[in-house]
Tab-separated table of C-alpha atoms in Angstrom:
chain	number	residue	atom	x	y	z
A	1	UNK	CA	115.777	195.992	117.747
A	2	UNK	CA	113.057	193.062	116.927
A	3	UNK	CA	113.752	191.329	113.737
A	4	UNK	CA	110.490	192.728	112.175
A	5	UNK	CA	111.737	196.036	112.473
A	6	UNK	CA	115.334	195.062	110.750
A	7	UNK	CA	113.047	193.602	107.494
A	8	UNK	CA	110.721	196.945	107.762
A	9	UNK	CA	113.798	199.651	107.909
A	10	UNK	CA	115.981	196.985	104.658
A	11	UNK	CA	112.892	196.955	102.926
A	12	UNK	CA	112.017	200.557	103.501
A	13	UNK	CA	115.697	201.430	102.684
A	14	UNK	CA	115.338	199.569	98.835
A	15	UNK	CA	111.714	201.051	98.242
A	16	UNK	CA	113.181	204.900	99.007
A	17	UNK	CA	116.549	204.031	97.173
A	18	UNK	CA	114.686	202.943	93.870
A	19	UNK	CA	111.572	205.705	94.347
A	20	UNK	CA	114.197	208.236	94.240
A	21	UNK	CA	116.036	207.773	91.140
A	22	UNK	CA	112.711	208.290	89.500
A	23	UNK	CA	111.582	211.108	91.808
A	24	UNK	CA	115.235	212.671	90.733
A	25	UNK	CA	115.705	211.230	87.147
A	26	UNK	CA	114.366	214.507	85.744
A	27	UNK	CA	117.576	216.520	86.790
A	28	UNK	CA	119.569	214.053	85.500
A	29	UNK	CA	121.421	213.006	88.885
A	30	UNK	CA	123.701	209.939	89.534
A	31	UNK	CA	121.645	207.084	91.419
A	32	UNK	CA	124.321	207.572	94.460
A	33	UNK	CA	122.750	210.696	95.062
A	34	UNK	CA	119.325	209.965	94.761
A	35	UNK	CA	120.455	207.051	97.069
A	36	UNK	CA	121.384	209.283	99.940
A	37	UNK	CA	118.972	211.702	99.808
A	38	UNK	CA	116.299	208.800	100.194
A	39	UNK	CA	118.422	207.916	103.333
A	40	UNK	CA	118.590	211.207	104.587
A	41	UNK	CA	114.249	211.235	104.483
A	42	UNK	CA	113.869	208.280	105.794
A	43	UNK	CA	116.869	208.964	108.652
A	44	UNK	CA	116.304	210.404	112.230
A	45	UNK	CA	115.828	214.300	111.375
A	46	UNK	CA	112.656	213.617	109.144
A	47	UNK	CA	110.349	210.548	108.668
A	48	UNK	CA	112.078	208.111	111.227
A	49	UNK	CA	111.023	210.434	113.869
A	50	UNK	CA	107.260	209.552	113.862
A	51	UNK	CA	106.725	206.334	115.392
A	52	UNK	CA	103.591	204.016	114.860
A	53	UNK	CA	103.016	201.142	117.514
A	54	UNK	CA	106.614	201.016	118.445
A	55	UNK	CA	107.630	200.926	114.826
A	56	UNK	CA	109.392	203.446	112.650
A	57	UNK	CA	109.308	203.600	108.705
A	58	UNK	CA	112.769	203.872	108.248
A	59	UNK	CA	115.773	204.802	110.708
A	60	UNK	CA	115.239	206.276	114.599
A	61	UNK	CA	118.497	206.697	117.180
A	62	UNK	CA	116.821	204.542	119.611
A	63	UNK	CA	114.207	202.157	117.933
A	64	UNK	CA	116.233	201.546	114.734
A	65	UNK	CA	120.102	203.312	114.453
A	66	UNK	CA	121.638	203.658	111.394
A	67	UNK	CA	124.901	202.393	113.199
A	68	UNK	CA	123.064	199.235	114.042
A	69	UNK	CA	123.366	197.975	110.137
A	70	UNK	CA	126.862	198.400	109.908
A	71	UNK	CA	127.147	194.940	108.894
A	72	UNK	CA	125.429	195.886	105.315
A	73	UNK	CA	128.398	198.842	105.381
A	74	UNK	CA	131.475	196.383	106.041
A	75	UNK	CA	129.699	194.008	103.290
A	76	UNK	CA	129.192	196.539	100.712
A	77	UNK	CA	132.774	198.159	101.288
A	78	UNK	CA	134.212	194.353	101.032
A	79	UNK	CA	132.497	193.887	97.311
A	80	UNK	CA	133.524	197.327	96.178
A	81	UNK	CA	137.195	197.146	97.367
A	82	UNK	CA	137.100	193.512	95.432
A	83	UNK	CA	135.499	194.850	92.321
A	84	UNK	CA	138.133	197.984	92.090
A	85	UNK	CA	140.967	195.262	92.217
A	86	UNK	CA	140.003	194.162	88.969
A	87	UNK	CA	141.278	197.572	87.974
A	88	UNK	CA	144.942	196.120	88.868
A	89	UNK	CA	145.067	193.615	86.131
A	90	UNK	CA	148.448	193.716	85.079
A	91	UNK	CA	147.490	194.370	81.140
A	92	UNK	CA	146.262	197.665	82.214
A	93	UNK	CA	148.796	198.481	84.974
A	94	UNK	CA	151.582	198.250	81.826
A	95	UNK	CA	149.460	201.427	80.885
A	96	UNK	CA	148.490	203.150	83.896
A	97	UNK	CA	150.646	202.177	87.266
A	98	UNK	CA	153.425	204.076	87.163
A	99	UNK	CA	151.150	207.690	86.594
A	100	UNK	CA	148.525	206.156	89.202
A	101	UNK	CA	150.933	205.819	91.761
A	102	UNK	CA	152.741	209.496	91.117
A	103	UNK	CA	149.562	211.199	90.972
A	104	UNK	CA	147.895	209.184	94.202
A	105	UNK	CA	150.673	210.532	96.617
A	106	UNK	CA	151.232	214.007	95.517
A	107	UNK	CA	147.812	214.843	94.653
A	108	UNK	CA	146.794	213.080	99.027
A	109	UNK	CA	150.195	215.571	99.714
A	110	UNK	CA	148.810	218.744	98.323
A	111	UNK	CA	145.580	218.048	99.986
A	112	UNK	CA	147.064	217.651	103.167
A	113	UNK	CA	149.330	220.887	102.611
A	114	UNK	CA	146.818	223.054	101.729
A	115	UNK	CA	144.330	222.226	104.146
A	116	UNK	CA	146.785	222.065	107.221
A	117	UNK	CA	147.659	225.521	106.426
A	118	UNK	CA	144.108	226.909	105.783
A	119	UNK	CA	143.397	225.854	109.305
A	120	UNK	CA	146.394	227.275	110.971
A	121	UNK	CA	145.289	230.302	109.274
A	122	UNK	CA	141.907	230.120	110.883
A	123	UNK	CA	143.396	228.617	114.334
A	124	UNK	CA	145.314	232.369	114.411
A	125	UNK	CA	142.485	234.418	113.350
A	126	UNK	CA	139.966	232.688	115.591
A	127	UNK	CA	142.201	232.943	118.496
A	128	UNK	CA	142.920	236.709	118.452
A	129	UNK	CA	139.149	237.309	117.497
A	130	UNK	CA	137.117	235.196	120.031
A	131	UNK	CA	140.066	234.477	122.220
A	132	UNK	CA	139.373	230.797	122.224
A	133	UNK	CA	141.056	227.967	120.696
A	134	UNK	CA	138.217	226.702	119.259
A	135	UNK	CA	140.193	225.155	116.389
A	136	UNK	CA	143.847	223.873	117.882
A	137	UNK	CA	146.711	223.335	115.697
A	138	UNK	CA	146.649	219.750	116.571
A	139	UNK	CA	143.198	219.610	115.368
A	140	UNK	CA	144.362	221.324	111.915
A	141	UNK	CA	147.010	218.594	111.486
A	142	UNK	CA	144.453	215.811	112.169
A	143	UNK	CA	142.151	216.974	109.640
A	144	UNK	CA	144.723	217.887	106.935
A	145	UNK	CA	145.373	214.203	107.004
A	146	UNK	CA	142.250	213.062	106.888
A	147	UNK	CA	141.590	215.490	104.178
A	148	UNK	CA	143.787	212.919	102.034
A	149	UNK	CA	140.722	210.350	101.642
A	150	UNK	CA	138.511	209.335	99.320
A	151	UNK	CA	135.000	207.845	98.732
A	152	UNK	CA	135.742	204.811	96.591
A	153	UNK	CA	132.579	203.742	96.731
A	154	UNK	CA	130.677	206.805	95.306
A	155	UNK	CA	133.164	206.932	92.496
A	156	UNK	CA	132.836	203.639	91.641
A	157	UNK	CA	129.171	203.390	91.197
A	158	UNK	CA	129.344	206.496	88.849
A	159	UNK	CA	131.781	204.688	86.626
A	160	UNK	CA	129.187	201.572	87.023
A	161	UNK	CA	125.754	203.310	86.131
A	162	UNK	CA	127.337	205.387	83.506
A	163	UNK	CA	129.547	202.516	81.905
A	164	UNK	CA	132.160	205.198	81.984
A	165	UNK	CA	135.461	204.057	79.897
A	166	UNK	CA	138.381	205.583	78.626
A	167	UNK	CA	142.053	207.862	80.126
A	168	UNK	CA	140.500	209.571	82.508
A	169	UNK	CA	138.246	206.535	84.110
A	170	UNK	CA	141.292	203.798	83.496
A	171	UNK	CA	143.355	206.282	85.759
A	172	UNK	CA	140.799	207.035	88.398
A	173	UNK	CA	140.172	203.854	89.915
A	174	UNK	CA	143.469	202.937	90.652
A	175	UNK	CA	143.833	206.128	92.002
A	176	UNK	CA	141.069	206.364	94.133
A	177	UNK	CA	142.251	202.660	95.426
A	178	UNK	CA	145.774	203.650	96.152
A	179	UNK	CA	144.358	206.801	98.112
A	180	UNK	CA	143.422	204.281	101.002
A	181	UNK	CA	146.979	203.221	101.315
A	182	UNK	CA	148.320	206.785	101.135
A	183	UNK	CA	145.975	208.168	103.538
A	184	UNK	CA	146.747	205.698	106.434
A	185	UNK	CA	150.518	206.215	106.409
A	186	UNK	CA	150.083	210.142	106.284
A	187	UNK	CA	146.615	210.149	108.615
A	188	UNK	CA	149.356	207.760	111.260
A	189	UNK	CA	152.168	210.231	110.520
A	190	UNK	CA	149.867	213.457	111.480
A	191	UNK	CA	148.269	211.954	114.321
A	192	UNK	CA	151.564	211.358	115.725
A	193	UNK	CA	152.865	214.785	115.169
A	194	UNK	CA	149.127	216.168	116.505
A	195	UNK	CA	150.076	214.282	120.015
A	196	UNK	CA	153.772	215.475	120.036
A	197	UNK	CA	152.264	218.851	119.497
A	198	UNK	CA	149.775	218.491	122.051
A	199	UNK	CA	152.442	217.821	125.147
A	200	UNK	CA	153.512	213.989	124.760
A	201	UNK	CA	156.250	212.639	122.576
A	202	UNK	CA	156.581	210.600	119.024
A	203	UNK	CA	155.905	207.296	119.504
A	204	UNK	CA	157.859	205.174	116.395
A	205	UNK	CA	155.856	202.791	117.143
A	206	UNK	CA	152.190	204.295	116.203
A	207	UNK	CA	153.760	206.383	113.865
A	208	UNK	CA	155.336	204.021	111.317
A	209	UNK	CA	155.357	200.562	112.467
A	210	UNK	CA	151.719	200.096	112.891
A	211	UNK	CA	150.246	201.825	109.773
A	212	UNK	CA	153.255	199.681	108.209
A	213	UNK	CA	151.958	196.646	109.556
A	214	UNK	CA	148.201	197.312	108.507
A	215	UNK	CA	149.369	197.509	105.071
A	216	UNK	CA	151.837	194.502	104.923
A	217	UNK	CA	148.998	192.640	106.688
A	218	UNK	CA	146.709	193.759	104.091
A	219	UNK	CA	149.037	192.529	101.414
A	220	UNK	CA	149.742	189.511	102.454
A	221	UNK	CA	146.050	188.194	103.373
A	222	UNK	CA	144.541	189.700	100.464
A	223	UNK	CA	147.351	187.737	98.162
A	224	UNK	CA	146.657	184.171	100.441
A	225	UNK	CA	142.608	184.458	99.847
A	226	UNK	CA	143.275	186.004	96.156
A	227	UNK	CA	145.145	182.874	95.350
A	228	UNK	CA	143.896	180.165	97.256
A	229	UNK	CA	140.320	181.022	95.635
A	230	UNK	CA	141.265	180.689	92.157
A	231	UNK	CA	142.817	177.560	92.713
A	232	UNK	CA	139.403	176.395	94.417
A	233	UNK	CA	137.293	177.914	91.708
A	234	UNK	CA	138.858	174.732	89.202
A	235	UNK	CA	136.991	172.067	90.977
A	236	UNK	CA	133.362	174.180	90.429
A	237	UNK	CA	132.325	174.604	86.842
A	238	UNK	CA	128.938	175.768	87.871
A	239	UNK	CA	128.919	179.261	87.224
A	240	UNK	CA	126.727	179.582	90.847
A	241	UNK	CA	128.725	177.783	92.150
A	242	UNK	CA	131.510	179.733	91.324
A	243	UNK	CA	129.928	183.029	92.633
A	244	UNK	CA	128.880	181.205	95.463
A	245	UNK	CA	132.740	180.657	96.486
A	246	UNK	CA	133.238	184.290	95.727
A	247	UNK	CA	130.740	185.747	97.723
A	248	UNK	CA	131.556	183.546	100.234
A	249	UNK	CA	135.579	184.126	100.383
A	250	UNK	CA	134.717	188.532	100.037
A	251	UNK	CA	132.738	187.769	103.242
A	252	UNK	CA	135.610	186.118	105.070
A	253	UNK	CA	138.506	188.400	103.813
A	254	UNK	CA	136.084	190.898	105.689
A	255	UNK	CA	136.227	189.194	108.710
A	256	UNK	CA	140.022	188.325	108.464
A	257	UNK	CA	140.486	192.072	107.721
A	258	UNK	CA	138.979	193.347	111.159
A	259	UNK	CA	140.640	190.979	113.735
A	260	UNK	CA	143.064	192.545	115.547
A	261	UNK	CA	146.400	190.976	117.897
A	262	UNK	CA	148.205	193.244	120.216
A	263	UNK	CA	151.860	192.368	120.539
A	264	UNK	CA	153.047	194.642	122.790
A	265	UNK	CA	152.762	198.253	121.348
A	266	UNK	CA	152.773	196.632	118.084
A	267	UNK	CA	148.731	196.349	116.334
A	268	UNK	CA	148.432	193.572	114.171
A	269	UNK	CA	145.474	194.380	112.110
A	270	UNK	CA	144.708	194.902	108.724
A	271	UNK	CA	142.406	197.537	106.335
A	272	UNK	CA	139.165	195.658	105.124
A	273	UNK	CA	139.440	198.017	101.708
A	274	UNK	CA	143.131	197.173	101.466
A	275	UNK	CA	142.985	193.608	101.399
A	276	UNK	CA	139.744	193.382	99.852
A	277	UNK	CA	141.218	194.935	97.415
A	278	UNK	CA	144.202	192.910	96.683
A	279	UNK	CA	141.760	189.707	97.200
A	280	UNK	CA	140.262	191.279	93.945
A	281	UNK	CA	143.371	192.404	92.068
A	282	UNK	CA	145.447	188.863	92.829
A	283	UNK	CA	141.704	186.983	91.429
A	284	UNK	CA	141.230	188.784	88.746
A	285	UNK	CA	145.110	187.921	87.512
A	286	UNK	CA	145.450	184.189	88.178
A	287	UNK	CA	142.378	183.104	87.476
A	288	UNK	CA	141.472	182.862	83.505
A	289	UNK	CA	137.207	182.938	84.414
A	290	UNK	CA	137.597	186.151	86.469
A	291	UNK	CA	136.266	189.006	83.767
A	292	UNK	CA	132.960	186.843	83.654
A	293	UNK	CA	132.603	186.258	87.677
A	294	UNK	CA	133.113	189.745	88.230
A	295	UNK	CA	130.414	190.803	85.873
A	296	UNK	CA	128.098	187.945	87.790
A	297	UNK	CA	129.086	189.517	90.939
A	298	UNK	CA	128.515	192.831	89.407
A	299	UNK	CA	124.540	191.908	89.060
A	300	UNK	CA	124.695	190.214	92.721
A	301	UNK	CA	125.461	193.397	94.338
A	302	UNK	CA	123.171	196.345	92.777
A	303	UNK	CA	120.862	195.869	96.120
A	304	UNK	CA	123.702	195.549	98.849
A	305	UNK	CA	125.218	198.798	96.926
A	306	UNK	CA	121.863	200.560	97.071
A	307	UNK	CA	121.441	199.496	100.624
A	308	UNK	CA	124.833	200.839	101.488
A	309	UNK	CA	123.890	204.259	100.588
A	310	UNK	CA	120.478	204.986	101.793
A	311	UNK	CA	121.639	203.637	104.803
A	312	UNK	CA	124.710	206.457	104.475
A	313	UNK	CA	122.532	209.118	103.894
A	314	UNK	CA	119.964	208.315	107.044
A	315	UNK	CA	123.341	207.947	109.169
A	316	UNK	CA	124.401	211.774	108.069
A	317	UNK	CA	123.995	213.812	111.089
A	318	UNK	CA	122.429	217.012	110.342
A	319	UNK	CA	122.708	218.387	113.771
A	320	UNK	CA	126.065	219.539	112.586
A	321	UNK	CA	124.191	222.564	111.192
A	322	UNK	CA	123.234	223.739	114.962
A	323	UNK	CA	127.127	224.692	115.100
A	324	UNK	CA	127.709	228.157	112.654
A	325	UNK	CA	131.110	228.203	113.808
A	326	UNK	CA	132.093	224.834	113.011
A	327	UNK	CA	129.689	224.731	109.718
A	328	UNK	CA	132.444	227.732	108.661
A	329	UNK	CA	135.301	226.149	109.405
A	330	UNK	CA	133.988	223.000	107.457
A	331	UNK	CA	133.200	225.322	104.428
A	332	UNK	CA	136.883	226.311	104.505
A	333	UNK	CA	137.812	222.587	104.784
A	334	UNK	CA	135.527	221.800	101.967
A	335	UNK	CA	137.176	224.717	99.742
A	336	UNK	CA	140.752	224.223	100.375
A	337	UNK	CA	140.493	220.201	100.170
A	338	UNK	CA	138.886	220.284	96.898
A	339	UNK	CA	141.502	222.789	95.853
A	340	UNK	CA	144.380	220.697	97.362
A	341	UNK	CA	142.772	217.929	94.971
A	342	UNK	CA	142.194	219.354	91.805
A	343	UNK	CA	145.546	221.873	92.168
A	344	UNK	CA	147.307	218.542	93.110
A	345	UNK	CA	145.768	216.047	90.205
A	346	UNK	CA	146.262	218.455	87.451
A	347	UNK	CA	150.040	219.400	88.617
A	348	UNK	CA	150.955	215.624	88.981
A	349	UNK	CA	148.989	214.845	86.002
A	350	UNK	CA	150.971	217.306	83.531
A	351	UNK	CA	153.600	216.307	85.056
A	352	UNK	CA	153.480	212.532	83.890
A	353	UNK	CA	152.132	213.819	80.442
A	354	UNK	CA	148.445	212.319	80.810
A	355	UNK	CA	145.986	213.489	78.294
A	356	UNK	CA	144.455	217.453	78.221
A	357	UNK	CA	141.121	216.199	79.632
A	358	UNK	CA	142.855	213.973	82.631
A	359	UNK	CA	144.784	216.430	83.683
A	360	UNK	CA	141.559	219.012	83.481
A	361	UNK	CA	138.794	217.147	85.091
A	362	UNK	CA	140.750	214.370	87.282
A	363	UNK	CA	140.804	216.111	90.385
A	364	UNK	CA	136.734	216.742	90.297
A	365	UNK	CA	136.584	213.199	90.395
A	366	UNK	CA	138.463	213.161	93.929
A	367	UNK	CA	136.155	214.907	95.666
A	368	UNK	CA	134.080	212.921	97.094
A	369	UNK	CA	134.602	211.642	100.983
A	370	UNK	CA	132.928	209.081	102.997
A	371	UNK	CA	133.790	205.726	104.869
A	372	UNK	CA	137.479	205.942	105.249
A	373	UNK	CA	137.382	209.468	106.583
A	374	UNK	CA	134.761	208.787	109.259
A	375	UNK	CA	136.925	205.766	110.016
A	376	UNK	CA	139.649	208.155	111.090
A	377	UNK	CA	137.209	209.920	112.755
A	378	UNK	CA	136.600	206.621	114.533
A	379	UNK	CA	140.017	206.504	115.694
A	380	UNK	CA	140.261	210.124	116.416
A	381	UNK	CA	137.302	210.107	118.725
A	382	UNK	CA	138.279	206.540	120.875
A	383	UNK	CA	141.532	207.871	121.446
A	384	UNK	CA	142.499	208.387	125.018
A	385	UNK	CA	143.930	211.455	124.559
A	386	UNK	CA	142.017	213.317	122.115
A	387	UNK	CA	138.789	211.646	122.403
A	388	UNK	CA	137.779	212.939	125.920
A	389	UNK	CA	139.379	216.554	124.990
A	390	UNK	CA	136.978	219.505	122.701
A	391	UNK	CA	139.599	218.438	119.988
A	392	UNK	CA	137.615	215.064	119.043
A	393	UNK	CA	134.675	216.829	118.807
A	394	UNK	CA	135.672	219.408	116.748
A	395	UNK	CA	136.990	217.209	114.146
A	396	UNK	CA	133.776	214.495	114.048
A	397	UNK	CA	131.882	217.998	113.398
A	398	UNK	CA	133.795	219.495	110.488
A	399	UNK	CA	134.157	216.016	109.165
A	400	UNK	CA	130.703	214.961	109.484
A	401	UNK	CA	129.804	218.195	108.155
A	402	UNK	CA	132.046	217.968	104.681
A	403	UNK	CA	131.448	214.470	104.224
A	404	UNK	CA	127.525	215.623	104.206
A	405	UNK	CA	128.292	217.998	101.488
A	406	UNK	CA	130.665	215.491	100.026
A	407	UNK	CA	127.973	212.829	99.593
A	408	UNK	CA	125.103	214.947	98.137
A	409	UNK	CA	127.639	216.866	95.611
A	410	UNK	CA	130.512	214.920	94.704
A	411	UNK	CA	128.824	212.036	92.560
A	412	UNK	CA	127.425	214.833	90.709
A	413	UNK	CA	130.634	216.669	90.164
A	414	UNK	CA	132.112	213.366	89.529
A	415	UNK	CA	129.464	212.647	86.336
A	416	UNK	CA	129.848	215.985	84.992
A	417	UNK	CA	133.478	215.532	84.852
A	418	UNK	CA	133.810	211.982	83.155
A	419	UNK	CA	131.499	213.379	80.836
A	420	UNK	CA	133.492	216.594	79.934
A	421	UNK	CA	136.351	213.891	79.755
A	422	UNK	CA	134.448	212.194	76.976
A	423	UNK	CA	134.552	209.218	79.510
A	424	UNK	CA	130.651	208.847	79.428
A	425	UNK	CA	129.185	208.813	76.084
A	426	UNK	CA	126.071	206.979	76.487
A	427	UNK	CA	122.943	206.491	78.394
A	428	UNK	CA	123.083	204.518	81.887
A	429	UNK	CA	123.011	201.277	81.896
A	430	UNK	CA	120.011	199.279	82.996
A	431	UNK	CA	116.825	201.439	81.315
A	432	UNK	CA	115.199	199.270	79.347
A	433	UNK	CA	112.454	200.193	76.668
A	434	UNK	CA	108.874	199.131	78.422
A	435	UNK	CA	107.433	197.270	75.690
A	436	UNK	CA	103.508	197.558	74.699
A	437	UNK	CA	101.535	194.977	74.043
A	438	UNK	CA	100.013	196.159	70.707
A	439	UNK	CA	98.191	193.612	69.204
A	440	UNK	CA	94.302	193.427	69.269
């Protein structure tokens, strides 16, 4: 892919991100949405399958892939992990940790529980009715752990447009940031039990000291950078400067974050949103400039952001629709995570006495699923047992299937409930009157 046709499908990509949110502003939808659905028509299944001259207006599988921008993906996910650690400032985590932290596990637990068993369900029924595993347990226990994660980034860019503020939204991010953590230790867990299942044994060693590792590691880099660039930030008073440094230092924690060492079985690697994330939470409390950089950096990234999801929409692959038995098997993922979510956010929530309209509407605001699910895909798919097997397949299909659904619906459902919540009260941010020029 020439460099002419990276500029045509980034430029192409804004234009259709920013056309749509007018195109869609009469039905009142989040930009996210309007985002990926100007992906998904300028993606491979509708206007980046014409080609003119050996260019395409948009995305194509083999002149321009989707895949081929992940560098924009691994940027955008780097700035959003950094911005929700300014969530963690210890001032509000007085407030909010201990419920946050209560509420992340069991409500990623009752996902997981209620989805594993929905599938079981379905492994039985399709069994004695087609008599073909089509669905294999170990393929339900894969899923119901991946069922634990959520979009971060879609939630946070609802909260952004619709300068959401108040219980509900002071409780979500730090949920919806702790879900990461939570979903790698149970996603390692189940994957474990899926190959013990499958005819090998338990290894320890994937099991718990790896996804152990990746979160120690994620700890302790994200603390080093967090640090070390507030100290730097005192010799720049330039307030460029000083966003400089940050952009700069978000684009090396990503880079730190995806290096990997082998020691023996042992994986020493880390989770790009995990230490992104503490980069941003460790910032945001030792430095005393941090609320004013982040609202610089805030500005700095409304293009990478928009970027991130057209490019996510033209990426969703709508072949999954060619498969009726796997589209209903994702319908009865969809159902039973969403109910696993809600059932498990309101439970938890009464449970540590949060407000009537947290422990209502919190668990809408979980639905949404995206990057760190098709990550586990990832892993799912290059595994050598699995990934050659009908079993990898099956889950990139129902996965790839919800997280379509996900994208397009869950910002939505996300907005309606912060606003039932009282969370949003005013219009979006960023409409500005168009003034008139009315003298003579």
């Amino acid at each position: 892919m020439g460099t002419d046709q990276i500029l045509l499908s980034t430029s192409v990509s804004l234009f259709a991100g920013l056309i749509m949110t007018r195109v869609l502003k009469p039905f009142k939808l989040p930009d996210v949405t309007a985002y990926l659905i100007g992906g998904v028509l300028i993606g491979t299944f509708c206007l980046g399958r014409f080609i003119f001259n050996g260019y395409v207006v948009g995305f194509n599988d083999k002149i321009a892939p989707a895949d081929a921008f992940g560098i924009i993906s691994d940027v955008a996910l780097g700035f959003i992990a950094f911005d929700i650690g300014n969530e963690f400032r210890l001032s509000e985590l007085k407030k909010t940790g201990k419920q946050a932290t209560v509420i992340g596990i069991l409500q990623a637990l009752t996902a997981t529980v209620f989805v594993d068993a929905a599938l079981i369900g379905v492994h039985f029924i399709v069994l004695k009715t087609m008599d073909k595993d089509l669905l294999p347990i170990p393929a339900c226990i894969i899923l119901g752990a991946i069922a634990t994660a959520t979009a971060p980034a879609a939630t946070l860019m609802v909260v952004r447009q619709y300068k959401a503020k108040g219980p509900l939204t002071d409780l979500l991010l730090p949920i919806v940031a702790l879900d990461d953590a939570v979903g790698l230790v149970i996603f390692a867990i189940s994957f474990g039990v899926a190959k013990a299942l499958h005819g090998g044994s338990i290894d320890v060693i994937s099991v718990v000291v790896n996804p152990l590792m990746e979160i120690v590691l994620s700890f302790v880099i994200g603390t080093a950078v967090g640090y070390a660039v507030s100290q730097i930030e005192k010799l720049f008073h330039s307030r460029s400067n000083r966003l400089t440094l940050l952009i700069t230092f978000v684009f090396i924690t990503v880079v730190l974050a995806h290096l990997s060492i082998k020691v023996g079985k042992v994986e020493l690697s880390a989770s790009p949103l995990l230490t992104c994330m503490m980069f941003g939470t460790i910032f945001c409390n030792v430095c005393k400039t941090s609320e004013e950089m982040m609202e610089r950096v805030e500005r700095w990234t409304k293009p990478i952001y928009t970027l991130f999801f057209v490019i996510s929409g033209a990426s969703l692959d709508l072949s999954v629709f060619k498969q009726p038995v796997f589209v209903m098997i994702g319908i009865i993922y969809i159902l039973f995570r969403s109910l696993g979510k809600y059932f498990g956010a309101m439970s938890s929530a009464k449970m540590m006495k949060c407000s009537p309209s947290t422990v209502k509407y919190l668990g809408i605001t979980l639905f949404p699923q995206a990057g760190v699910a098709l990550g586990m895909v990832s892993a799912v798919a290059s595994d050598s047992v699995f990934g050659p097997m009908h079993i990898g397949n099956t889950v990139r299909f129902i996965v790839l299937f919800a997280v379509l659904i996900y994208e397009v619906v869950g910002p939505v459902l996300t907005k309606i409930a912060l606003t039932k919540a009282g969370d949003i009260t005013a219009k979006p941010a960023g409409k500005t009157a168009r003034v008139e020029n009315t003298q003579p």
